[in-house]
Each structure stands twice: as structure tokens, then as C-alpha cells.
Amino acid sequence: MTGNTLKFQIHKDRIVTSNQRLHWARKARLVAYLRNRSRLQARSGINDGTLTPYTNEEKAVAWATIAYPTRRRAD
């Protein structure tokens, strides 16, 4: 594993959690958006040299860190 880190911000309305209980079609659109956004960010990072590409034998691992800029508690 190469240890690349990909960071980008998304709007809070695009975050998918298990507590939302979304309709399957809306959830599918949001997940497709997030996957596409991640893919485009990774490709642009590889093209400008900040990320190293991985081979098909390696597995890609995704971690999400969600920061709440307010003092209000959230799930």
C-alpha cells in the first residue's frame, strides 16, 4: 500500500449516514456522486504528481473524517 492521502471538502447535504434512512434512489445518487468525486480527485492528484498510482493487485482503502464546524452535537 502506498499511503496516499486524498483530501477534499463536500457540502453537509452530500454526506450519507446510516441514521438518515434515505430512499434507496436518493442514497444511490449521493453514493455515486461521492465515488465519482473521489475518482476525479485521485486522477487529478496522479496527473499532477502529488499521488502515486496503485496497481490492480492492491486494494484501495477509503477513510472519511467529518468535521463539524459548529458547537452543536451531532451523531
Coordinates of N, CA and C in Angstrom, one line a residue:
M1 N 0.8 -1.2 0.0 CA 0.0 0.0 0.0 C 0.9 1.2 0.0
T2 N 0.5 2.2 -0.8 CA 1.4 3.4 -1.0 C 1.2 4.4 0.1
G3 N 0.1 4.5 0.7 CA -0.2 5.5 1.8 C -0.5 6.9 1.3
N4 N -1.2 7.0 0.2 CA -1.7 8.3 -0.3 C -2.8 8.8 0.5
T5 N -2.9 10.1 0.6 CA -4.0 10.8 1.3 C -4.6 11.7 0.3
L6 N -5.9 11.6 0.2 CA -6.7 12.5 -0.7 C -7.7 13.2 0.2
K7 N -7.6 14.6 0.2 CA -8.5 15.4 1.0 C -9.3 16.3 0.1
F8 N -10.6 16.4 0.4 CA -11.4 17.4 -0.3 C -12.7 17.6 0.6
Q9 N -13.3 18.8 0.4 CA -14.5 19.1 1.2 C -15.7 18.9 0.4
I10 N -16.8 18.4 1.1 CA -18.1 18.3 0.4 C -19.1 19.0 1.3
H11 N -20.2 19.4 0.7 CA -21.3 20.0 1.5 C -22.0 19.0 2.4
K12 N -22.5 19.5 3.5 CA -23.1 18.6 4.5 C -24.3 17.8 4.0
D13 N -24.9 18.4 2.9 CA -26.1 17.7 2.3 C -25.7 16.5 1.5
R14 N -24.4 16.4 1.2 CA -23.9 15.2 0.4 C -23.4 14.1 1.2
I15 N -23.4 14.2 2.5 CA -22.9 13.2 3.4 C -24.0 12.1 3.6
V16 N -23.6 10.8 3.5 CA -24.5 9.8 3.7 C -24.2 9.0 5.0
T17 N -25.2 9.0 5.9 CA -25.0 8.3 7.2 C -26.2 7.2 7.3
S18 N -25.9 6.3 8.2 CA -27.0 5.3 8.4 C -28.2 5.8 9.2
N19 N -28.0 6.9 9.8 CA -29.1 7.5 10.6 C -30.1 8.3 9.7
Q20 N -29.8 8.5 8.4 CA -30.7 9.3 7.6 C -31.9 8.6 7.1
R21 N -31.8 7.3 6.9 CA -32.9 6.5 6.4 C -33.4 7.1 5.0
L22 N -32.5 7.2 4.1 CA -32.9 7.8 2.8 C -33.6 6.8 1.9
H23 N -34.3 7.3 0.9 CA -34.9 6.4 -0.1 C -33.7 5.9 -0.9
W24 N -33.8 4.6 -1.3 CA -32.7 3.9 -2.0 C -32.2 4.7 -3.2
A25 N -33.1 5.3 -4.0 CA -32.7 6.0 -5.2 C -31.9 7.3 -4.9
R26 N -32.3 8.0 -3.9 CA -31.5 9.2 -3.5 C -30.2 8.8 -2.9
K27 N -30.2 7.8 -2.1 CA -28.9 7.3 -1.5 C -27.9 6.8 -2.6
A28 N -28.5 6.2 -3.6 CA -27.6 5.7 -4.7 C -27.0 6.9 -5.5
R29 N -27.8 7.9 -5.7 CA -27.3 9.1 -6.4 C -26.2 9.8 -5.5
L30 N -26.4 9.9 -4.2 CA -25.4 10.5 -3.4 C -24.1 9.7 -3.3
V31 N -24.2 8.4 -3.2 CA -23.0 7.5 -3.2 C -22.3 7.6 -4.6
A32 N -23.1 7.6 -5.7 CA -22.4 7.7 -7.0 C -21.7 9.0 -7.1
Y33 N -22.3 10.1 -6.6 CA -21.6 11.4 -6.6 C -20.3 11.4 -5.8
L34 N -20.3 10.8 -4.6 CA -19.1 10.7 -3.8 C -18.0 9.8 -4.4
R35 N -18.4 8.7 -5.0 CA -17.4 7.9 -5.7 C -16.8 8.6 -6.9
N36 N -17.7 9.2 -7.7 CA -17.2 10.0 -8.8 C -16.2 11.1 -8.4
R37 N -16.6 11.8 -7.4 CA -15.8 13.0 -6.9 C -14.4 12.5 -6.4
S38 N -14.4 11.3 -5.7 CA -13.2 10.8 -5.2 C -12.3 10.3 -6.4
R39 N -12.9 9.7 -7.4 CA -12.2 9.2 -8.5 C -11.6 10.3 -9.3
L40 N -12.3 11.4 -9.5 CA -11.8 12.6 -10.2 C -10.6 13.3 -9.4
Q41 N -10.8 13.4 -8.1 CA -9.8 14.0 -7.3 C -8.5 13.1 -7.3
A42 N -8.7 11.8 -7.3 CA -7.5 10.9 -7.3 C -6.8 11.0 -8.7
R43 N -7.5 11.0 -9.7 CA -6.9 11.1 -11.1 C -6.2 12.4 -11.2
S44 N -6.8 13.5 -10.7 CA -6.1 14.8 -10.8 C -4.8 14.8 -10.0
G45 N -4.8 14.1 -8.8 CA -3.6 14.0 -8.0 C -2.5 13.2 -8.6
I46 N -2.9 12.1 -9.3 CA -2.0 11.3 -10.0 C -1.4 12.1 -11.2
N47 N -2.2 12.9 -11.9 CA -1.7 13.6 -13.1 C -0.8 14.7 -12.7
D48 N -1.0 15.4 -11.5 CA -0.1 16.5 -11.1 C 1.1 16.0 -10.3
G49 N 1.2 14.7 -10.0 CA 2.3 14.1 -9.3 C 2.2 14.1 -7.8
T50 N 1.1 14.5 -7.2 CA 1.0 14.5 -5.7 C 0.6 13.2 -5.2
L51 N 0.0 12.3 -6.0 CA -0.3 11.0 -5.6 C 0.4 10.0 -6.5
T52 N 0.6 8.8 -6.0 CA 1.2 7.7 -6.8 C 0.1 6.7 -7.1
P53 N 0.1 6.3 -8.4 CA -1.0 5.3 -8.7 C -0.7 4.0 -8.1
Y54 N -1.8 3.2 -7.9 CA -1.7 1.9 -7.4 C -2.0 0.9 -8.5
T55 N -1.5 -0.3 -8.3 CA -1.8 -1.4 -9.3 C -3.1 -2.1 -9.0
N56 N -3.6 -2.8 -9.9 CA -4.8 -3.6 -9.8 C -4.7 -4.6 -8.7
E57 N -3.5 -5.1 -8.3 CA -3.4 -6.1 -7.3 C -3.6 -5.5 -5.9
E58 N -3.4 -4.2 -5.7 CA -3.6 -3.6 -4.5 C -5.0 -3.2 -4.2
K59 N -5.4 -3.2 -3.0 CA -6.8 -2.7 -2.6 C -6.7 -1.3 -2.2
A60 N -7.7 -0.5 -2.7 CA -7.9 0.8 -2.3 C -8.7 0.9 -1.0
V61 N -8.2 1.7 0.0 CA -8.9 1.8 1.3 C -9.3 3.3 1.4
A62 N -10.6 3.5 1.8 CA -11.1 4.8 1.9 C -11.5 5.1 3.4
W63 N -11.1 6.2 3.9 CA -11.4 6.7 5.3 C -12.0 8.1 5.1
A64 N -13.0 8.3 5.9 CA -13.7 9.6 5.8 C -13.6 10.3 7.2
T65 N -13.2 11.5 7.3 CA -13.1 12.3 8.5 C -14.1 13.4 8.3
I66 N -15.1 13.5 9.2 CA -16.1 14.5 9.1 C -15.9 15.5 10.2
A67 N -15.8 16.7 9.9 CA -15.6 17.8 10.9 C -16.8 18.6 11.0
Y68 N -17.3 18.9 12.2 CA -18.5 19.8 12.3 C -18.0 21.1 12.8
P69 N -18.1 22.1 12.0 CA -17.6 23.4 12.4 C -18.4 24.2 13.4
T70 N -19.5 23.6 13.9 CA -20.3 24.2 14.9 C -20.1 23.6 16.3
R71 N -20.6 24.2 17.3 CA -20.5 23.7 18.7 C -21.6 22.7 19.0
R72 N -22.6 22.6 18.1 CA -23.7 21.7 18.3 C -23.3 20.2 18.2
R73 N -23.9 19.4 19.0 CA -23.6 18.0 18.9 C -24.2 17.3 17.7
A74 N -23.6 16.3 17.2 CA -24.2 15.6 16.1 C -23.9 14.1 16.2
D75 N -24.7 13.3 15.5 CA -24.5 11.8 15.5 C -23.3 11.5 14.7

